[in-house]
Every structure is written in C-alpha cells, then in structure tokens.
mmCIF file of C-alpha atoms in Angstrom:
data_model
loop_
_atom_site.group_PDB
_atom_site.id
_atom_site.type_symbol
_atom_site.label_atom_id
_atom_site.label_comp_id
_atom_site.label_asym_id
_atom_site.label_seq_id
_atom_site.Cartn_x
_atom_site.Cartn_y
_atom_site.Cartn_z
ATOM 1 C CA MET A 1 -0.399 18.503 -22.923
ATOM 2 C CA ARG A 2 1.976 16.275 -23.657
ATOM 3 C CA VAL A 3 2.389 13.576 -21.537
ATOM 4 C CA LEU A 4 5.469 10.517 -21.369
ATOM 5 C CA PHE A 5 3.521 6.949 -20.265
ATOM 6 C CA MET A 6 6.318 4.938 -17.732
ATOM 7 C CA GLY A 7 5.010 1.603 -17.216
ATOM 8 C CA THR A 8 5.402 -2.059 -17.601
ATOM 9 C CA PRO A 9 3.506 -4.750 -16.943
ATOM 10 C CA GLU A 10 -0.403 -6.291 -17.939
ATOM 11 C CA PHE A 11 -1.997 -4.251 -14.810
ATOM 12 C CA ALA A 12 -0.803 -0.673 -16.467
ATOM 13 C CA VAL A 13 -2.363 -1.293 -19.901
ATOM 14 C CA PRO A 14 -5.649 -0.024 -19.461
ATOM 15 C CA CYS A 15 -3.858 3.015 -17.838
ATOM 16 C CA LEU A 16 -2.197 3.751 -21.760
ATOM 17 C CA HIS A 17 -5.160 2.554 -23.552
ATOM 18 C CA MET A 18 -6.993 5.698 -22.018
ATOM 19 C CA LEU A 19 -5.030 8.171 -22.612
ATOM 20 C CA VAL A 20 -5.040 6.644 -26.022
ATOM 21 C CA GLU A 21 -8.459 6.830 -26.022
ATOM 22 C CA GLU A 22 -9.072 10.585 -24.324
ATOM 23 C CA GLY A 23 -6.622 12.052 -27.340
ATOM 24 C CA TYR A 24 -3.718 12.751 -24.917
ATOM 25 C CA ASP A 25 -0.683 13.522 -26.829
ATOM 26 C CA VAL A 26 1.503 10.689 -25.682
ATOM 27 C CA VAL A 27 5.056 11.085 -26.989
ATOM 28 C CA GLY A 28 6.592 8.120 -26.057
ATOM 29 C CA VAL A 29 6.938 5.191 -23.171
ATOM 30 C CA VAL A 30 9.219 4.112 -20.885
ATOM 31 C CA THR A 31 9.425 0.469 -20.260
ATOM 32 C CA GLN A 32 11.106 -2.631 -18.858
ATOM 33 C CA PRO A 33 13.683 -4.421 -21.564
ATOM 34 C CA ASP A 34 12.834 -7.301 -22.450
ATOM 35 C CA LYS A 35 12.974 -10.520 -20.537
ATOM 36 C CA PRO A 36 12.945 -14.310 -20.831
ATOM 37 C CA LYS A 37 9.557 -15.825 -20.798
ATOM 38 C CA GLY A 38 8.221 -19.313 -19.996
ATOM 39 C CA ARG A 39 9.386 -22.942 -20.069
ATOM 40 C CA GLY A 40 11.137 -22.184 -23.324
ATOM 41 C CA LYS A 41 12.910 -18.736 -21.748
ATOM 42 C CA LYS A 42 11.664 -17.012 -25.467
ATOM 43 C CA ILE A 43 12.953 -12.877 -25.087
ATOM 44 C CA THR A 44 9.170 -11.513 -24.540
ATOM 45 C CA PRO A 45 8.651 -7.818 -24.648
ATOM 46 C CA PRO A 46 6.579 -6.128 -21.756
ATOM 47 C CA PRO A 47 3.039 -5.577 -22.472
ATOM 48 C CA VAL A 48 2.831 -1.698 -22.408
ATOM 49 C CA LYS A 49 5.628 -2.123 -24.787
ATOM 50 C CA GLU A 50 3.191 -4.813 -27.446
ATOM 51 C CA TYR A 51 0.536 -1.874 -27.363
ATOM 52 C CA ALA A 52 2.771 1.232 -27.649
ATOM 53 C CA LEU A 53 3.856 -0.535 -31.052
ATOM 54 C CA LYS A 54 0.421 -1.131 -32.016
ATOM 55 C CA LYS A 55 -0.857 2.656 -31.694
ATOM 56 C CA GLY A 56 2.529 4.044 -32.900
ATOM 57 C CA ILE A 57 3.722 5.581 -29.868
ATOM 58 C CA ASN A 58 7.849 5.489 -29.849
ATOM 59 C CA VAL A 59 9.104 3.389 -26.905
ATOM 60 C CA TYR A 60 12.618 3.370 -24.614
ATOM 61 C CA GLN A 61 13.730 0.581 -22.945
ATOM 62 C CA PRO A 62 16.709 1.749 -20.700
ATOM 63 C CA ILE A 63 18.685 -0.508 -18.654
ATOM 64 C CA LYS A 64 19.970 2.067 -16.667
ATOM 65 C CA LEU A 65 17.229 5.030 -15.525
ATOM 66 C CA LYS A 66 20.143 7.133 -14.533
ATOM 67 C CA ASP A 67 21.391 6.913 -18.618
ATOM 68 C CA LYS A 68 22.974 9.976 -19.696
ATOM 69 C CA ALA A 69 21.302 8.848 -23.529
ATOM 70 C CA LEU A 70 17.715 8.923 -21.609
ATOM 71 C CA ASN A 71 17.752 11.679 -20.086
ATOM 72 C CA ASN A 72 18.912 13.648 -23.599
ATOM 73 C CA ILE A 73 15.568 11.435 -24.620
ATOM 74 C CA LEU A 74 13.272 13.284 -22.555
ATOM 75 C CA THR A 75 14.951 17.090 -22.571
ATOM 76 C CA GLU A 76 14.128 16.447 -26.611
ATOM 77 C CA ILE A 77 10.584 15.180 -25.684
ATOM 78 C CA LYS A 78 9.927 17.591 -23.347
ATOM 79 C CA PRO A 79 6.719 16.109 -21.355
ATOM 80 C CA ASP A 80 4.222 17.884 -19.736
ATOM 81 C CA ILE A 81 3.639 15.135 -17.192
ATOM 82 C CA ILE A 82 4.594 11.719 -16.734
ATOM 83 C CA ILE A 83 2.044 9.353 -15.819
ATOM 84 C CA VAL A 84 3.598 6.243 -13.723
ATOM 85 C CA VAL A 85 2.123 3.176 -13.257
ATOM 86 C CA ALA A 86 3.756 -0.007 -12.522
ATOM 87 C CA PHE A 87 7.315 0.667 -13.859
ATOM 88 C CA GLY A 88 9.180 -1.105 -11.786
ATOM 89 C CA LYS A 89 11.509 0.415 -9.972
ATOM 90 C CA ILE A 90 12.495 4.154 -8.186
ATOM 91 C CA LEU A 91 12.571 7.236 -10.707
ATOM 92 C CA PRO A 92 15.585 9.016 -10.150
ATOM 93 C CA LYS A 93 15.370 12.737 -9.091
ATOM 94 C CA TYR A 94 16.588 14.623 -12.824
ATOM 95 C CA ILE A 95 12.641 12.582 -13.501
ATOM 96 C CA LEU A 96 10.853 14.004 -11.094
ATOM 97 C CA GLU A 97 11.741 17.186 -11.800
ATOM 98 C CA MET A 98 11.602 17.220 -15.772
ATOM 99 C CA PRO A 99 7.343 17.942 -16.434
ATOM 100 C CA GLN A 100 6.098 20.669 -16.041
ATOM 101 C CA TYR A 101 2.773 18.940 -14.058
ATOM 102 C CA GLY A 102 4.772 16.764 -12.235
ATOM 103 C CA CYS A 103 5.015 12.900 -12.266
ATOM 104 C CA ILE A 104 1.018 11.118 -11.269
ATOM 105 C CA ASN A 105 1.590 7.888 -9.979
ATOM 106 C CA VAL A 106 -1.122 5.231 -9.735
ATOM 107 C CA HIS A 107 -1.241 2.840 -7.112
ATOM 108 C CA ALA A 108 -3.846 -0.299 -6.425
ATOM 109 C CA SER A 109 -3.758 0.404 -2.236
ATOM 110 C CA LEU A 110 -5.375 2.631 -0.211
ATOM 111 C CA LEU A 111 -2.178 4.572 0.301
ATOM 112 C CA PRO A 112 -0.501 5.021 3.067
ATOM 113 C CA LYS A 113 -1.313 1.081 3.352
ATOM 114 C CA TYR A 114 0.757 -1.312 0.996
ATOM 115 C CA ARG A 115 3.379 0.822 -0.297
ATOM 116 C CA GLY A 116 5.072 -1.381 -2.122
ATOM 117 C CA ALA A 117 5.804 -3.966 -4.672
ATOM 118 C CA GLY A 118 3.272 -6.315 -4.119
ATOM 119 C CA PRO A 119 -0.316 -4.430 -2.452
ATOM 120 C CA ILE A 120 -2.764 -5.739 -4.506
ATOM 121 C CA GLN A 121 -1.426 -9.215 -3.038
ATOM 122 C CA TRP A 122 -0.262 -8.931 0.141
ATOM 123 C CA SER A 123 -3.634 -7.167 0.657
ATOM 124 C CA ILE A 124 -5.663 -10.761 -0.069
ATOM 125 C CA ILE A 125 -3.296 -12.449 1.665
ATOM 126 C CA ASN A 126 -4.401 -10.382 4.818
ATOM 127 C CA GLY A 127 -7.999 -10.934 4.625
ATOM 128 C CA GLU A 128 -8.625 -7.037 3.697
ATOM 129 C CA ARG A 129 -11.928 -6.849 2.443
ATOM 130 C CA GLU A 130 -11.106 -3.359 0.892
ATOM 131 C CA THR A 131 -8.407 -2.419 -1.209
ATOM 132 C CA GLY A 132 -8.434 -0.467 -4.464
ATOM 133 C CA ILE A 133 -6.744 2.673 -5.863
ATOM 134 C CA THR A 134 -4.761 5.548 -5.322
ATOM 135 C CA THR A 135 -3.259 8.169 -7.293
ATOM 136 C CA MET A 136 -0.531 10.448 -6.416
ATOM 137 C CA TYR A 137 2.326 12.478 -6.825
ATOM 138 C CA MET A 138 5.248 11.431 -7.158
ATOM 139 C CA ALA A 139 8.445 12.346 -4.952
ATOM 140 C CA GLU A 140 11.549 10.413 -4.175
ATOM 141 C CA GLY A 141 10.472 8.100 -1.202
ATOM 142 C CA LEU A 142 9.057 5.102 -2.023
ATOM 143 C CA ASP A 143 4.719 5.377 -2.682
ATOM 144 C CA THR A 144 5.102 8.787 0.289
ATOM 145 C CA GLY A 145 3.437 11.115 -2.464
ATOM 146 C CA ASP A 146 1.012 13.368 -2.108
ATOM 147 C CA MET A 147 -2.541 11.399 -3.062
ATOM 148 C CA ILE A 148 -4.660 12.813 -5.116
ATOM 149 C CA ILE A 149 -7.819 10.418 -5.188
ATOM 150 C CA LYS A 150 -8.906 7.325 -4.236
ATOM 151 C CA LYS A 151 -11.468 4.749 -5.394
ATOM 152 C CA LYS A 152 -12.157 1.806 -2.504
ATOM 153 C CA THR A 153 -13.522 -1.187 -4.079
ATOM 154 C CA LEU A 154 -14.404 -4.106 -1.916
ATOM 155 C CA ILE A 155 -12.383 -7.141 -2.592
ATOM 156 C CA ASP A 156 -14.268 -10.684 -2.593
ATOM 157 C CA PRO A 157 -13.974 -13.595 0.182
ATOM 158 C CA ASP A 158 -13.556 -15.679 -3.161
ATOM 159 C CA GLU A 159 -11.300 -13.664 -5.068
ATOM 160 C CA ASN A 160 -7.578 -13.916 -5.894
ATOM 161 C CA ALA A 161 -4.494 -11.459 -6.542
ATOM 162 C CA GLY A 162 -5.266 -12.542 -10.283
ATOM 163 C CA MET A 163 -9.086 -11.477 -10.561
ATOM 164 C CA LEU A 164 -8.676 -8.377 -7.988
ATOM 165 C CA HIS A 165 -5.754 -6.979 -10.544
ATOM 166 C CA ASP A 166 -7.780 -6.854 -13.254
ATOM 167 C CA ARG A 167 -10.306 -5.100 -11.968
ATOM 168 C CA LEU A 168 -7.902 -2.862 -10.524
ATOM 169 C CA SER A 169 -5.762 -2.644 -13.666
ATOM 170 C CA VAL A 170 -9.589 -1.288 -15.049
ATOM 171 C CA LEU A 171 -10.278 0.893 -11.792
ATOM 172 C CA GLY A 172 -6.698 2.454 -12.314
ATOM 173 C CA ALA A 173 -7.392 3.820 -15.387
ATOM 174 C CA VAL A 174 -11.357 5.390 -14.304
ATOM 175 C CA THR A 175 -9.528 6.774 -11.153
ATOM 176 C CA LEU A 176 -5.964 8.303 -13.973
ATOM 177 C CA LYS A 177 -8.549 9.450 -16.161
ATOM 178 C CA GLU A 178 -10.576 11.704 -13.490
ATOM 179 C CA THR A 179 -7.199 12.732 -11.538
ATOM 180 C CA LEU A 180 -6.096 14.343 -15.224
ATOM 181 C CA LYS A 181 -9.572 16.300 -15.462
ATOM 182 C CA GLU A 182 -9.092 17.688 -12.383
ATOM 183 C CA LEU A 183 -5.666 19.023 -13.256
ATOM 184 C CA GLU A 184 -7.018 20.321 -16.546
ATOM 185 C CA ASP A 185 -9.894 22.000 -14.531
ATOM 186 C CA GLY A 186 -6.984 23.571 -12.215
ATOM 187 C CA THR A 187 -9.602 21.578 -9.103
ATOM 188 C CA ILE A 188 -6.216 19.259 -8.414
ATOM 189 C CA ARG A 189 -5.738 18.506 -4.486
ATOM 190 C CA ARG A 190 -2.511 17.438 -3.103
ATOM 191 C CA ILE A 191 -3.514 15.129 0.382
ATOM 192 C CA GLN A 192 0.247 14.437 2.012
ATOM 193 C CA GLN A 193 -0.135 10.745 3.399
ATOM 194 C CA ALA A 194 0.344 10.085 7.146
ATOM 195 C CA ASP A 195 3.544 8.080 7.385
ATOM 196 C CA GLU A 196 2.398 6.751 10.985
ATOM 197 C CA GLU A 197 -0.236 4.923 9.484
ATOM 198 C CA ALA A 198 1.932 3.632 6.264
ATOM 199 C CA THR A 199 2.678 -0.388 5.409
ATOM 200 C CA TYR A 200 4.733 -2.214 3.670
ATOM 201 C CA ALA A 201 4.223 -4.296 1.347
ATOM 202 C CA PRO A 202 7.174 -6.228 -0.725
ATOM 203 C CA MET A 203 7.965 -7.907 -3.823
ATOM 204 C CA LEU A 204 6.627 -11.870 -3.173
ATOM 205 C CA ASN A 205 9.016 -14.708 -3.042
ATOM 206 C CA LYS A 206 8.681 -18.300 -3.752
ATOM 207 C CA THR A 207 9.668 -18.809 -0.220
ATOM 208 C CA ILE A 208 6.014 -16.398 1.013
ATOM 209 C CA SER A 209 3.261 -19.829 -0.573
ATOM 210 C CA GLN A 210 4.169 -22.563 1.423
ATOM 211 C CA ILE A 211 1.243 -23.727 2.841
ATOM 212 C CA ASP A 212 1.651 -23.736 7.268
ATOM 213 C CA TRP A 213 -1.303 -26.428 7.886
ATOM 214 C CA SER A 214 -0.131 -24.662 12.075
ATOM 215 C CA LYS A 215 -2.303 -20.829 11.030
ATOM 216 C CA PRO A 216 -5.648 -20.553 10.846
ATOM 217 C CA ALA A 217 -7.925 -22.044 7.728
ATOM 218 C CA THR A 218 -9.263 -18.493 7.117
ATOM 219 C CA GLU A 219 -5.260 -17.062 7.602
ATOM 220 C CA ILE A 220 -4.457 -20.356 4.462
ATOM 221 C CA LYS A 221 -7.239 -19.941 2.478
ATOM 222 C CA ASN A 222 -6.437 -16.118 2.312
ATOM 223 C CA LEU A 223 -2.625 -16.879 1.441
ATOM 224 C CA VAL A 224 -4.001 -19.559 -0.932
ATOM 225 C CA ARG A 225 -6.133 -16.461 -3.069
ATOM 226 C CA GLY A 226 -3.057 -14.692 -2.388
ATOM 227 C CA VAL A 227 -0.754 -16.406 -4.533
ATOM 228 C CA ASN A 228 -2.912 -17.598 -7.410
ATOM 229 C CA PRO A 229 -1.233 -17.158 -10.000
ATOM 230 C CA TRP A 230 2.082 -16.301 -8.943
ATOM 231 C CA PRO A 231 3.633 -17.658 -6.905
ATOM 232 C CA VAL A 232 1.532 -20.380 -6.001
ATOM 233 C CA ALA A 233 0.965 -21.781 -2.882
ATOM 234 C CA TYR A 234 2.423 -25.236 -1.882
ATOM 235 C CA THR A 235 2.591 -28.186 0.092
ATOM 236 C CA GLN A 236 3.753 -31.231 -0.131
ATOM 237 C CA TYR A 237 2.466 -35.098 -0.258
ATOM 238 C CA GLN A 238 4.531 -38.192 0.387
ATOM 239 C CA ASN A 239 7.356 -35.668 -0.800
ATOM 240 C CA GLU A 240 6.642 -34.524 -3.662
ATOM 241 C CA MET A 241 5.392 -30.739 -4.217
ATOM 242 C CA MET A 242 1.272 -30.528 -4.599
ATOM 243 C CA LYS A 243 0.290 -26.738 -5.366
ATOM 244 C CA VAL A 244 -2.491 -25.934 -3.759
ATOM 245 C CA TRP A 245 -5.317 -23.343 -6.505
ATOM 246 C CA ALA A 246 -8.376 -22.548 -4.870
ATOM 247 C CA VAL A 247 -9.892 -23.962 -1.980
ATOM 248 C CA ASP A 248 -12.297 -22.785 1.462
ATOM 249 C CA VAL A 249 -13.083 -23.365 4.181
ATOM 250 C CA SER A 250 -15.837 -26.011 5.660
ATOM 251 C CA ASP A 251 -17.692 -24.986 8.794
ATOM 252 C CA GLU A 252 -17.243 -28.339 10.095
ATOM 253 C CA LEU A 253 -15.369 -28.677 13.817
ATOM 254 C CA VAL A 254 -12.392 -31.418 13.713
ATOM 255 C CA ASN A 255 -9.871 -32.697 16.030
ATOM 256 C CA ALA A 256 -7.131 -33.737 14.305
ATOM 257 C CA THR A 257 -3.630 -32.873 13.656
ATOM 258 C CA PRO A 258 -2.738 -30.340 11.688
ATOM 259 C CA GLY A 259 -2.241 -31.025 8.123
ATOM 260 C CA THR A 260 -4.236 -34.206 8.164
ATOM 261 C CA ILE A 261 -6.003 -35.850 5.414
ATOM 262 C CA VAL A 262 -9.843 -35.753 6.808
ATOM 263 C CA LYS A 263 -11.540 -36.968 4.925
ATOM 264 C CA TYR A 264 -12.437 -36.422 0.840
ATOM 265 C CA VAL A 265 -16.488 -35.524 0.234
ATOM 266 C CA LYS A 266 -16.781 -36.221 -4.004
ATOM 267 C CA ASN A 267 -17.558 -32.327 -5.990
ATOM 268 C CA VAL A 268 -16.686 -30.943 -2.464
ATOM 269 C CA GLY A 269 -13.393 -31.679 -1.600
ATOM 270 C CA LEU A 270 -10.733 -32.432 -0.293
ATOM 271 C CA PHE A 271 -10.813 -31.842 3.932
ATOM 272 C CA VAL A 272 -7.498 -30.859 5.172
ATOM 273 C CA LYS A 273 -7.625 -30.277 8.980
ATOM 274 C CA ALA A 274 -5.791 -26.747 10.007
ATOM 275 C CA GLY A 275 -4.548 -25.315 12.715
ATOM 276 C CA ASP A 276 -7.604 -24.838 14.711
ATOM 277 C CA GLU A 277 -10.734 -26.681 14.573
ATOM 278 C CA GLN A 278 -11.613 -26.305 10.820
ATOM 279 C CA CYS A 279 -10.861 -27.367 7.941
ATOM 280 C CA VAL A 280 -9.294 -26.261 4.628
ATOM 281 C CA ILE A 281 -11.579 -27.964 1.715
ATOM 282 C CA ILE A 282 -8.595 -28.326 -1.586
ATOM 283 C CA LYS A 283 -10.310 -27.685 -4.361
ATOM 284 C CA GLU A 284 -8.141 -27.682 -7.466
ATOM 285 C CA VAL A 285 -3.787 -28.700 -6.789
ATOM 286 C CA GLN A 286 -1.658 -29.875 -9.490
ATOM 287 C CA PHE A 287 1.449 -31.808 -9.262
ATOM 288 C CA LYS A 288 5.150 -31.900 -10.977
ATOM 289 C CA GLY A 289 4.910 -32.046 -14.991
ATOM 290 C CA ALA A 290 0.997 -32.093 -14.869
ATOM 291 C CA ARG A 291 -1.133 -29.486 -15.180
ATOM 292 C CA LYS A 292 -3.787 -27.857 -13.002
ATOM 293 C CA MET A 293 -6.910 -29.732 -12.647
ATOM 294 C CA THR A 294 -9.757 -30.195 -9.764
ATOM 295 C CA ILE A 295 -9.455 -32.348 -7.321
ATOM 296 C CA ASP A 296 -11.763 -34.771 -8.249
ATOM 297 C CA ALA A 297 -10.652 -34.821 -11.641
ATOM 298 C CA TYR A 298 -6.831 -35.801 -9.952
ATOM 299 C CA LEU A 299 -8.214 -38.473 -7.878
ATOM 300 C CA ALA A 300 -10.370 -40.023 -10.739
ATOM 301 C CA GLY A 301 -6.719 -41.085 -11.901
ATOM 302 C CA HIS A 302 -4.527 -41.012 -8.718
ATOM 303 C CA SER A 303 -5.450 -42.408 -4.744
ATOM 304 C CA ILE A 304 -4.354 -39.504 -1.556
ATOM 305 C CA LYS A 305 -4.605 -41.078 1.693
ATOM 306 C CA ILE A 306 -7.279 -40.422 4.387
ATOM 307 C CA GLY A 307 -5.054 -39.705 7.917
ATOM 308 C CA GLU A 308 -1.625 -38.748 5.649
ATOM 309 C CA LYS A 309 -0.617 -35.412 6.860
ATOM 310 C CA LEU A 310 0.416 -32.987 4.093
ATOM 311 C CA GLY A 311 3.088 -30.630 4.592
#
C-alpha cells in the first residue's frame, strides 16, 4: 500500500514512525513550510520534516495546497491512501478524492466533541475527565467525516496539556495501526457522526490565558493546566506580568476578595482567593526576563506582599 503522510508538529511524528516501523511504503511526506522559531527567529523545519529526512523520505512543503505543482506531484506519486495527522490546513477536494482508499485522519478527541485545532487544550480547560483518539475518513467539513475507531483515556486531574499531548500522540499511533489493519482485513466500518452533539475547539491564543480570579478555583486550575506549555496562564502583580505554570486547589475555605494573596506556606505554595470560597495555590511562576521557577525559589530572592491583589 502506497502511503502519503501529511502532518506537521511533534504530535504527528509517532504516527509516521509507526508507518515506517511497520514497513508501509511511505512514498512522501507533505508538511508545512519551515518557520521562524524562538527568540532568535531561526528558520526551523517542522518535526515531521526532520523525521522524514532522517528516514530518507521525500518531503514536500507547498505554501498553498491548491498549487498545480503539488497536484502534479501527487498525481505522479499515486498514493493508495493519505494519512493526515495534525497537518494544520483543510484539504481541498481534489486531494480528498485522489487516493483509492481515501484520506484517514487521526484526531485528538472523542468526536464529535472538540472538532477543530485545539482539542487537547480545550478538553482540559473545560474540565473533561476523559478524552481520546478518533480515526476517521476525511470529508470537506472540519472534522466531520465518518469515524472508524475511537480509543478513550482518562485525564488525570493534575495533567497539563503538554503531558496529555504526549500520551495522545502515542495513542494516536496505536489507533492508526489498528485502523490500517482493519482496512487491510476488510473489516473497517464507517460510523457517521452525530452533528448535533458536536462541539468546537478553536486554536488557542494569548487572550484566553489571562486568569480571571472571579472564577471558581477549579476552573482556574483547569485553565492553567490547559494552556501549559502554550500560551501559559498569566496574571499581574504590581502591574508586572506573572506567568503561572502550575497550581493546585486548597480545601480551606476563605473569606476574601477574589485575587487577594491570602498567605504563603513554604513547600506548599502561594494561596490566592478565587471566586468561590476556595484558594488557588500557586506553585510555579515566571516573571519577565527570568526563568520559570517554583514559588519557593522565587520568594527566596523576592517578596510578595500578603493582602495585595493579583490581576
């Protein structure tokens, strides 16, 4: 089976690795163009490209998917199937209709919930207790195609988006392997999505990550978890941005204005009143021009006044 792989970030690499290790004939990889990254804005290739080149696989990086050059390349390659994992763009109709066995996508949610670009982050922000991987046949809509296999996994209450991302990327490869086996065995089934049950998970931006201290403590914790490692939750202390990397929730009930710094307990954290009666316990922070550190390490060289307000 001639496989064309379309993917871009680190999340997609385990699926490509599985295809290579299982001996599939990966005839090419289509990925996003190299982009500037980091403080130095160094032009950096996508993780999928780096892996593909190491394995000697031809890589194509079209600026637009409707380019005639890409059409000609795919027509020449003649893939039997196209596997798409976190590619980052909606595929045009000519690509969807090209391969004999269609285009199969690996999506990081239990469809039809969390269609879109940010399913991992939003599942945590919204306090979901489980998520998973869905493989599906691709259609022209956004994650609307018929489902094939769904695999569930529990979300740990202290798991952040980066941790869940890494687990789901591995689960995605396992699910894709089973999906392709069913395809080869002729046992594959198409399960239509219930559109009325669909929810949308848009791409994150920095505006979502500002902490609203009037929210309940658990909601604030979910936000902090969901935007770690990007774009990272933040608040203000004395008009200076304070990134908040990790928090917990205190069982202690407190009567104070939301955002008030209630107390500091060494080896536990900085207690900040939330919108309900509970406190959020800040455990890791980062100020401008400094590295991420525990609140204990920060307070060893700086002061934060009890009674002042964040935000």
